[in-house]
XYZ file of C-alpha atoms in Angstrom:
573
model
C -21.434 -19.911 52.840
C -20.019 -22.590 55.196
C -16.305 -22.252 55.857
C -15.639 -25.774 54.603
C -17.051 -25.062 51.137
C -14.779 -23.266 48.696
C -16.256 -20.857 46.175
C -16.391 -22.215 42.614
C -13.613 -21.198 40.270
C -14.624 -18.477 37.830
C -14.032 -18.709 34.134
C -12.686 -15.700 32.286
C -16.152 -14.755 31.056
C -17.467 -14.667 34.635
C -15.032 -11.954 35.698
C -16.258 -8.397 35.987
C -15.233 -5.980 33.237
C -12.690 -4.449 35.620
C -11.167 -7.905 36.349
C -11.051 -8.758 32.670
C -9.260 -5.517 31.838
C -6.733 -6.230 34.622
C -6.088 -9.723 33.249
C -5.579 -8.345 29.738
C -3.200 -5.689 31.076
C -1.257 -8.429 32.915
C -1.017 -10.535 29.742
C 0.099 -7.531 27.721
C 2.647 -6.535 30.371
C 4.097 -10.061 30.571
C 4.266 -10.353 26.788
C 5.860 -6.932 26.499
C 8.432 -7.892 29.129
C 9.349 -11.132 27.362
C 9.510 -9.294 24.019
C 12.316 -7.087 25.301
C 15.751 -7.713 23.767
C 17.400 -10.728 25.370
C 20.445 -8.665 26.319
C 18.227 -6.258 28.264
C 16.402 -9.119 30.004
C 19.729 -10.584 31.089
C 20.899 -7.249 32.491
C 17.642 -6.923 34.427
C 17.989 -10.455 35.829
C 21.544 -9.689 36.944
C 20.107 -7.131 39.364
C 18.264 -9.862 41.264
C 19.319 -11.985 44.225
C 20.139 -15.617 43.391
C 16.902 -16.776 45.043
C 14.887 -14.410 42.847
C 16.732 -15.590 39.740
C 15.887 -19.175 40.714
C 12.219 -18.238 41.106
C 12.262 -16.621 37.658
C 13.249 -19.988 36.190
C 9.885 -21.342 37.315
C 7.859 -18.506 35.787
C 7.986 -19.687 32.182
C 10.078 -21.684 29.752
C 11.339 -18.504 28.085
C 13.003 -17.170 31.239
C 14.245 -20.630 32.170
C 15.938 -21.054 28.792
C 17.358 -17.531 28.985
C 18.942 -18.207 32.387
C 20.229 -21.636 31.335
C 21.995 -20.050 28.377
C 23.726 -17.321 30.404
C 26.886 -18.258 32.294
C 26.817 -15.158 34.489
C 23.319 -15.909 35.793
C 24.148 -19.574 36.376
C 27.292 -18.530 38.225
C 25.256 -16.110 40.361
C 22.892 -18.934 41.323
C 25.682 -21.365 42.177
C 27.503 -18.751 44.273
C 24.354 -18.285 46.330
C 23.793 -22.007 46.744
C 27.358 -22.463 48.018
C 27.220 -19.461 50.348
C 30.036 -17.731 48.441
C 30.681 -14.240 47.123
C 32.431 -13.379 43.881
C 36.102 -12.455 43.967
C 38.024 -9.641 42.255
C 37.169 -8.975 38.615
C 40.824 -9.354 37.636
C 40.708 -13.131 38.124
C 39.474 -15.882 35.796
C 36.556 -15.325 33.440
C 33.040 -16.184 34.587
C 32.851 -19.540 32.795
C 36.153 -20.601 34.362
C 34.962 -19.484 37.804
C 31.755 -21.465 37.388
C 33.740 -24.532 36.389
C 36.063 -24.132 39.391
C 33.120 -23.625 41.743
C 31.338 -26.790 40.608
C 34.554 -28.802 40.759
C 35.325 -27.465 44.259
C 31.806 -28.356 45.403
C 32.081 -31.920 44.131
C 35.527 -32.390 45.664
C 34.424 -31.149 49.101
C 31.231 -33.224 49.031
C 33.253 -36.374 48.320
C 36.646 -35.475 49.885
C 38.198 -36.114 46.479
C 41.359 -34.036 46.839
C 43.330 -33.145 43.737
C 46.736 -33.732 45.312
C 48.455 -34.360 48.639
C 51.681 -32.609 49.586
C 53.833 -32.901 52.720
C 55.212 -29.651 54.097
C 58.749 -29.270 55.356
C 58.222 -30.284 58.992
C 60.954 -28.001 60.338
C 59.052 -25.021 58.976
C 55.560 -25.811 60.253
C 55.661 -26.879 63.882
C 52.884 -25.584 66.159
C 54.882 -26.111 69.348
C 52.432 -26.025 72.224
C 51.972 -23.584 73.868
C 53.561 -21.408 71.172
C 51.014 -19.650 68.937
C 50.102 -20.384 65.344
C 47.543 -19.116 62.829
C 45.907 -20.250 59.594
C 44.293 -17.472 57.613
C 43.684 -16.752 53.944
C 45.976 -19.520 52.686
C 48.834 -18.422 54.958
C 50.062 -20.526 57.882
C 52.101 -18.803 60.594
C 53.736 -20.249 63.667
C 56.170 -19.147 66.337
C 59.256 -21.232 67.060
C 61.668 -21.045 69.952
C 64.874 -22.802 68.972
C 67.905 -22.443 71.230
C 66.509 -19.199 72.623
C 65.913 -17.615 69.208
C 62.263 -16.619 68.627
C 61.244 -16.958 64.977
C 57.951 -16.462 63.191
C 57.619 -18.801 60.214
C 55.294 -17.960 57.339
C 54.132 -20.617 54.872
C 52.101 -19.801 51.769
C 50.175 -23.040 51.384
C 49.904 -24.907 48.081
C 46.851 -24.345 45.884
C 45.301 -26.224 43.018
C 47.064 -23.925 40.550
C 50.348 -23.617 42.451
C 51.238 -26.852 44.273
C 54.514 -25.507 45.662
C 54.517 -23.993 49.173
C 56.621 -20.908 49.881
C 58.480 -20.458 53.181
C 59.818 -17.330 54.852
C 61.067 -16.429 58.344
C 61.430 -13.422 60.572
C 63.401 -13.236 63.816
C 61.534 -11.587 66.709
C 63.080 -9.742 69.626
C 60.257 -10.634 72.014
C 58.358 -13.624 73.338
C 54.850 -13.940 71.904
C 51.786 -15.445 73.581
C 49.290 -15.197 70.737
C 48.965 -14.042 67.128
C 46.193 -13.491 64.625
C 46.153 -12.046 61.123
C 44.057 -10.599 58.335
C 46.137 -11.011 55.154
C 43.631 -8.916 53.178
C 44.663 -5.914 55.327
C 48.348 -6.922 55.451
C 47.758 -7.103 59.210
C 49.191 -9.193 62.028
C 48.476 -8.646 65.731
C 50.944 -10.080 68.245
C 50.346 -10.312 72.002
C 53.652 -10.360 73.878
C 54.335 -11.866 77.307
C 53.911 -8.450 78.936
C 50.317 -8.178 77.678
C 51.015 -5.578 74.976
C 49.398 -5.864 71.532
C 51.649 -5.063 68.545
C 49.836 -4.013 65.345
C 52.183 -4.825 62.466
C 52.266 -5.176 58.713
C 52.281 -8.857 57.762
C 54.619 -8.215 54.841
C 57.259 -6.174 56.687
C 56.826 -7.083 60.396
C 56.975 -3.402 61.249
C 54.310 -0.963 62.474
C 51.217 -1.078 60.266
C 50.955 2.169 58.254
C 47.239 2.543 59.094
C 47.734 2.137 62.843
C 47.817 5.480 64.664
C 49.289 3.677 67.689
C 50.996 0.420 66.660
C 51.356 -0.634 70.320
C 48.013 -1.134 72.072
C 48.003 -1.081 75.878
C 51.699 -0.180 76.238
C 51.437 -0.531 80.021
C 50.723 -4.258 79.594
C 49.196 -6.781 82.009
C 51.118 -9.135 84.292
C 50.788 -12.899 84.756
C 48.762 -13.776 81.679
C 47.683 -17.417 81.652
C 45.186 -17.973 78.810
C 44.704 -15.597 75.884
C 42.781 -15.349 72.625
C 43.085 -12.549 70.047
C 40.495 -11.869 67.331
C 40.345 -9.476 64.352
C 37.146 -8.248 62.689
C 37.857 -5.557 60.083
C 38.947 -2.485 62.106
C 38.481 -4.099 65.537
C 40.790 -6.258 67.635
C 39.344 -8.198 70.577
C 41.353 -9.792 73.371
C 40.062 -12.291 75.938
C 42.610 -13.020 78.648
C 42.850 -14.710 82.004
C 45.350 -13.582 84.616
C 44.266 -12.967 88.192
C 40.810 -12.293 86.731
C 39.118 -12.296 83.333
C 39.651 -9.350 80.948
C 37.789 -8.614 77.704
C 38.982 -5.648 75.637
C 38.034 -4.457 72.148
C 40.097 -1.778 70.364
C 39.859 -0.036 67.036
C 43.344 -0.938 65.859
C 43.476 1.915 63.328
C 42.709 4.718 65.809
C 44.186 2.913 68.808
C 41.130 3.730 70.950
C 39.520 1.341 73.422
C 35.921 0.608 72.410
C 34.773 -1.862 75.067
C 36.445 -2.909 78.322
C 35.440 -5.560 80.824
C 37.349 -6.525 83.972
C 36.239 -7.827 87.358
C 33.137 -5.885 88.493
C 32.601 -4.340 85.033
C 32.429 -7.807 83.433
C 29.393 -9.689 84.769
C 30.187 -12.768 82.647
C 32.696 -15.571 83.169
C 33.965 -15.182 79.619
C 35.707 -18.244 78.222
C 35.302 -17.537 74.503
C 34.335 -14.930 71.905
C 33.337 -15.076 68.246
C 32.573 -12.220 65.865
C 29.335 -12.697 63.917
C 29.892 -9.505 61.901
C 32.277 -6.539 62.273
C 29.890 -5.045 64.864
C 28.177 -8.106 66.399
C 29.802 -10.727 68.604
C 28.876 -13.556 70.960
C 30.456 -14.435 74.321
C 30.570 -17.803 76.067
C 29.450 -17.210 79.670
C 30.521 -20.212 81.753
C 28.928 -18.894 84.954
C 25.362 -19.188 83.605
C 25.913 -21.571 80.697
C 24.792 -19.092 78.052
C 25.693 -17.718 74.632
C 25.448 -13.931 75.049
C 24.924 -11.854 71.882
C 26.072 -8.200 71.759
C 25.787 -5.466 69.130
C 28.126 -2.488 68.726
C 25.980 -0.901 66.006
C 24.973 1.995 68.280
C 28.476 2.436 69.735
C 31.138 4.825 68.433
C 33.722 2.308 67.243
C 36.179 4.865 65.840
C 37.221 7.402 68.468
C 34.904 7.308 71.493
C 35.411 9.833 74.295
C 35.574 6.945 76.729
C 35.196 3.175 76.272
C 31.995 1.322 77.014
C 31.907 -1.290 79.783
C 29.859 -4.468 79.879
C 27.751 -2.854 82.600
C 26.888 -0.076 80.148
C 26.498 -2.242 77.023
C 23.467 -4.449 77.491
C 23.363 -7.735 75.578
C 20.791 -8.301 72.862
C 20.055 -11.856 73.961
C 21.150 -14.611 76.317
C 20.732 -18.052 74.770
C 20.698 -20.710 77.464
C 22.365 -24.108 77.086
C 20.477 -27.268 78.164
C 19.753 -27.266 81.898
C 22.000 -29.401 84.109
C 21.428 -31.133 87.437
C 22.343 -29.450 90.695
C 25.850 -30.353 91.755
C 27.308 -29.886 88.243
C 28.958 -26.877 86.607
C 30.712 -26.081 83.321
C 34.436 -26.803 83.390
C 35.102 -26.091 79.696
C 33.205 -23.739 77.375
C 34.862 -22.637 74.133
C 33.783 -20.915 70.909
C 35.326 -21.391 67.465
C 34.323 -19.823 64.167
C 35.637 -18.477 60.881
C 37.662 -15.255 61.264
C 36.192 -12.291 59.404
C 38.387 -10.963 56.602
C 38.036 -7.273 55.794
C 38.356 -7.726 52.024
C 38.127 -10.506 49.494
C 41.454 -12.305 49.003
C 42.970 -11.082 45.741
C 44.053 -14.576 44.708
C 40.636 -16.235 45.132
C 37.969 -16.388 42.389
C 35.361 -16.610 45.179
C 35.276 -16.720 48.973
C 32.952 -17.810 51.765
C 30.294 -15.197 52.494
C 31.108 -13.576 55.853
C 27.449 -13.410 56.893
C 26.896 -17.185 56.822
C 29.172 -19.355 58.920
C 28.991 -21.946 61.658
C 29.818 -21.167 65.275
C 31.067 -24.202 67.219
C 30.538 -24.259 70.984
C 32.356 -26.983 72.902
C 31.516 -27.700 76.525
C 32.246 -30.149 79.325
C 30.860 -30.432 82.854
C 32.159 -31.644 86.222
C 30.556 -32.158 89.627
C 31.366 -29.686 92.387
C 33.386 -32.360 94.212
C 35.218 -33.248 90.949
C 34.369 -36.925 91.303
C 32.411 -37.125 88.074
C 33.138 -35.654 84.675
C 30.792 -35.464 81.735
C 31.465 -36.336 78.139
C 32.765 -33.468 76.031
C 30.070 -32.068 73.755
C 30.336 -30.163 70.513
C 27.507 -27.885 69.472
C 26.863 -26.082 66.191
C 24.709 -23.063 65.374
C 24.548 -20.778 62.330
C 25.811 -17.236 62.815
C 22.701 -16.006 60.986
C 20.530 -17.415 63.764
C 22.594 -15.731 66.474
C 22.499 -12.418 64.589
C 18.720 -12.613 64.349
C 18.522 -11.730 68.059
C 19.946 -8.260 67.421
C 16.693 -7.052 65.873
C 14.678 -4.640 68.062
C 12.324 -6.212 70.581
C 8.607 -6.321 69.907
C 6.383 -4.124 72.025
C 6.191 -5.495 75.559
C 9.164 -7.844 75.055
C 11.914 -7.683 77.689
C 15.503 -6.729 76.891
C 17.788 -8.577 76.782
C 15.910 -11.525 75.385
C 16.291 -14.559 77.674
C 15.951 -17.590 75.397
C 15.679 -21.040 77.023
C 17.276 -23.952 75.192
C 13.860 -25.410 74.330
C 13.007 -22.268 72.334
C 16.125 -22.092 70.189
C 18.244 -25.245 70.426
C 16.189 -28.184 69.116
C 15.574 -26.619 65.669
C 18.536 -24.264 65.269
C 21.469 -26.151 66.799
C 23.077 -29.573 66.822
C 24.728 -30.942 69.988
C 26.486 -34.292 70.029
C 28.965 -36.208 72.121
C 32.433 -35.568 70.816
C 33.963 -38.829 69.588
C 37.200 -37.201 68.535
C 40.737 -38.524 68.794
C 43.940 -36.562 69.218
C 44.478 -32.935 70.119
C 42.172 -30.269 68.738
C 44.030 -27.481 66.975
C 42.240 -24.234 66.237
C 41.010 -23.330 62.744
C 39.116 -26.604 62.296
C 36.020 -24.679 61.185
C 35.706 -22.624 58.011
C 32.513 -21.154 56.585
C 29.829 -23.793 57.022
C 32.233 -26.738 57.297
C 33.925 -28.367 60.291
C 36.613 -31.086 60.169
C 37.374 -33.726 62.787
C 39.432 -36.863 63.117
C 37.126 -39.663 64.259
C 37.839 -42.851 66.183
C 37.531 -46.188 64.348
C 38.786 -49.775 64.512
C 40.932 -50.039 61.364
C 44.682 -50.221 62.099
C 47.075 -47.968 60.195
C 44.231 -45.759 58.976
C 42.940 -42.307 59.893
C 39.248 -41.388 59.531
C 38.575 -37.807 58.410
C 35.040 -36.474 58.852
C 33.793 -33.155 57.488
C 30.454 -31.829 58.740
C 28.924 -29.544 56.099
C 25.975 -27.475 57.359
C 25.006 -26.134 53.927
C 22.135 -28.488 53.103
C 20.722 -26.778 50.035
C 18.767 -29.423 48.042
C 21.050 -29.016 45.040
C 24.112 -29.747 47.196
C 22.429 -32.810 48.665
C 21.654 -34.010 45.132
C 25.287 -33.427 44.126
C 26.558 -35.317 47.179
C 24.404 -38.390 46.603
C 24.133 -38.270 42.817
C 26.307 -41.203 41.784
C 28.110 -44.130 43.420
C 31.348 -43.065 41.767
C 32.554 -39.476 41.714
C 35.978 -38.472 40.424
C 38.680 -40.547 42.048
C 36.601 -41.969 44.906
C 33.805 -44.483 45.296
C 30.744 -43.264 47.208
C 29.420 -45.808 49.715
C 26.225 -45.869 51.757
C 27.295 -47.317 55.122
C 30.256 -47.085 57.483
C 30.720 -50.857 57.174
C 31.292 -50.428 53.438
C 33.689 -47.562 54.127
C 35.814 -49.604 56.531
C 35.746 -52.789 54.444
C 38.931 -53.451 52.436
C 40.741 -50.248 53.511
C 43.648 -51.042 51.185
C 41.373 -50.992 48.133
C 40.038 -48.111 46.096
C 39.489 -44.797 47.892
C 35.986 -44.638 49.341
C 33.897 -41.853 50.813
C 30.816 -42.176 52.979
C 28.323 -39.362 52.331
C 25.394 -39.164 54.729
C 22.671 -36.517 54.997
C 21.889 -36.267 58.722
C 18.390 -34.802 58.929
C 17.175 -36.680 62.007
C 17.647 -35.371 65.568
C 20.479 -36.235 67.921
C 19.176 -37.231 71.364
C 21.394 -37.256 74.466
C 19.571 -39.088 77.243
C 19.400 -37.397 80.633
C 21.267 -38.903 83.575
C 22.909 -41.522 81.336
C 26.493 -42.701 81.135
C 28.939 -43.536 78.348
C 32.011 -45.498 79.422
C 33.166 -43.659 82.577
C 31.624 -40.328 81.613
C 28.187 -39.015 82.524
C 25.513 -36.820 80.964
C 24.519 -34.170 83.523
C 21.374 -32.846 81.862
C 18.024 -32.439 83.603
C 16.123 -33.703 80.553
C 16.863 -35.354 77.234
C 18.761 -33.003 74.925
C 17.352 -33.156 71.399
C 18.768 -31.097 68.530
C 18.242 -31.306 64.803
C 20.220 -28.766 62.749
C 20.742 -30.792 59.527
C 24.154 -31.389 57.996
C 26.005 -33.536 55.468
C 28.700 -35.776 56.931
C 31.514 -36.780 54.566
C 34.047 -39.345 55.825
C 37.111 -40.872 54.217
C 39.883 -43.189 55.398
C 43.468 -42.114 54.812
C 46.666 -43.968 55.482
C 48.234 -43.347 58.883
C 51.846 -42.828 57.884
C 54.169 -44.976 59.972
C 57.035 -42.678 60.937
C 59.454 -43.128 63.796
C 58.164 -41.395 66.920
C 54.972 -40.192 65.251
C 51.518 -41.181 66.481
C 49.075 -42.666 64.011
C 46.393 -40.217 65.122
C 46.196 -36.729 63.709
C 44.415 -33.428 64.053
C 43.150 -31.304 61.197
C 42.786 -27.667 60.293
C 40.994 -26.343 57.229
C 40.325 -23.338 55.047
C 38.345 -22.842 51.857
C 40.399 -25.132 49.623
C 42.464 -27.490 51.762
C 42.763 -29.717 54.811
C 45.969 -29.536 56.853
C 46.909 -32.699 58.716
C 49.121 -32.448 61.816
C 50.562 -35.685 63.167
C 51.592 -35.611 66.786
C 54.988 -36.643 68.084
C 55.627 -39.501 70.499
C 53.812 -40.067 73.791
C 54.205 -37.296 76.330
C 55.287 -34.701 73.760
C 53.140 -32.081 72.076
C 55.275 -30.918 69.161
C 54.504 -31.906 65.596
C 56.994 -33.179 63.062
C 54.696 -34.294 60.281
C 52.423 -31.962 58.305
C 50.499 -32.819 55.156
C 48.190 -30.716 52.971
C 45.199 -32.158 51.098
C 44.222 -29.698 48.359
C 40.655 -29.832 47.052
């Protein structure tokens, strides 16, 4: 028979006796399954993944009606669509959780916040270069007032409790960096001598699970730039002094797991992000690569001796777009959602830790420093980076060297960064990123949230109606900026076309250093809304934003030449 001619379809009577018996058995099996008690069918469906439950809806009208009538199954589906996991059983009932989830989705997709609350500015002042942290609904910052070092803790307002709670603790040391995991009652503080203190967040004393509450008691001198990260039982520290150091400890046992310094660190490490408790990615500014490592085969509890980066081979090296000779990276930073060890007790649901966006920000300069590039922001899903930790196929080299053309155009998004004001950390949470964008409307601030969860149901929810809640949905930026004093408006745009940065081109006084056009197409939903730029004495009308799962935190900068903040506002969604 020619390949282009399909065989005719057979009727039931044309099947062999064996085929006919199989069809009858299938019909009987399906009928017997659907004849089971509805309660039993529901319990069986609860064992399935949300994608499988969704597929079952398309099998027949009986299963579709059964799922539609069951709140637990609907909730399971919506959790999966949002990239969330269910919270503690002691919280609200399932129907209430489903209602909260759908309301939260609609508010985020339209930036329709439920209320806006200013925080006491004296309590929340991220004084540069003093450290601060936003984690699990808790904001912490260090203050140095008249020589007294204080750590301020603010429990941020929620939809159910709009009143913030403030507390303070006086420290007897100067602190360079802090990070926390409230679900473990854990705070890690890096002091000016390079020692890491592992404390309880509730008591500010040694954590009861830490065998050695002071990591690296000998310290390190002349620290310049530092970043501390927590991932379950691991603490990572990237620091620059006379050279670059990267150290990972198990904070519970106090043992060093991985150490890199000078000759044992063959990467110019400028950033780190955990993709899971045992997988992380480094920013290597010397080669312009994202380097993925796995600790799955490493003893991360009590090793006899720590691994070095010469011993631990990377899983993959993902190359950034190629640049012209005469240019090099001058800035290469990673930002992502910190990994919490447990689900927050006060949340009905939380962002799934295995699906979040990693932001890589880079800038280039010529060797003679006469030309500087634009600053670029790039986005990639952590799931894509983790996919490179799978074993190599037969004959494939290790580590995997992945040119930009093989991974970037379909799995990343790189764009020129049109951002105003300073960039505070914690501007990315889960699959969302928040920025303050430039515009031409006086006395207004433009907030933009990039949402990389583009499930079709979320797109339908975002573009469903021209009016949603307390805001009007518009289709163009011109409509958004028209009549800024009128009703609140939100621009919702599904960006599913590629961004193209032309090679050897120039924007204003900044250049693009790339050898070829840089095209990238990771889809996202952009949600933008104008807010009033509060006119306060000595306060700029530009702002920076941080975010977590249920709020945006606006930080307004002080007067020209100063970096402190005296105006903080929380938008609760």
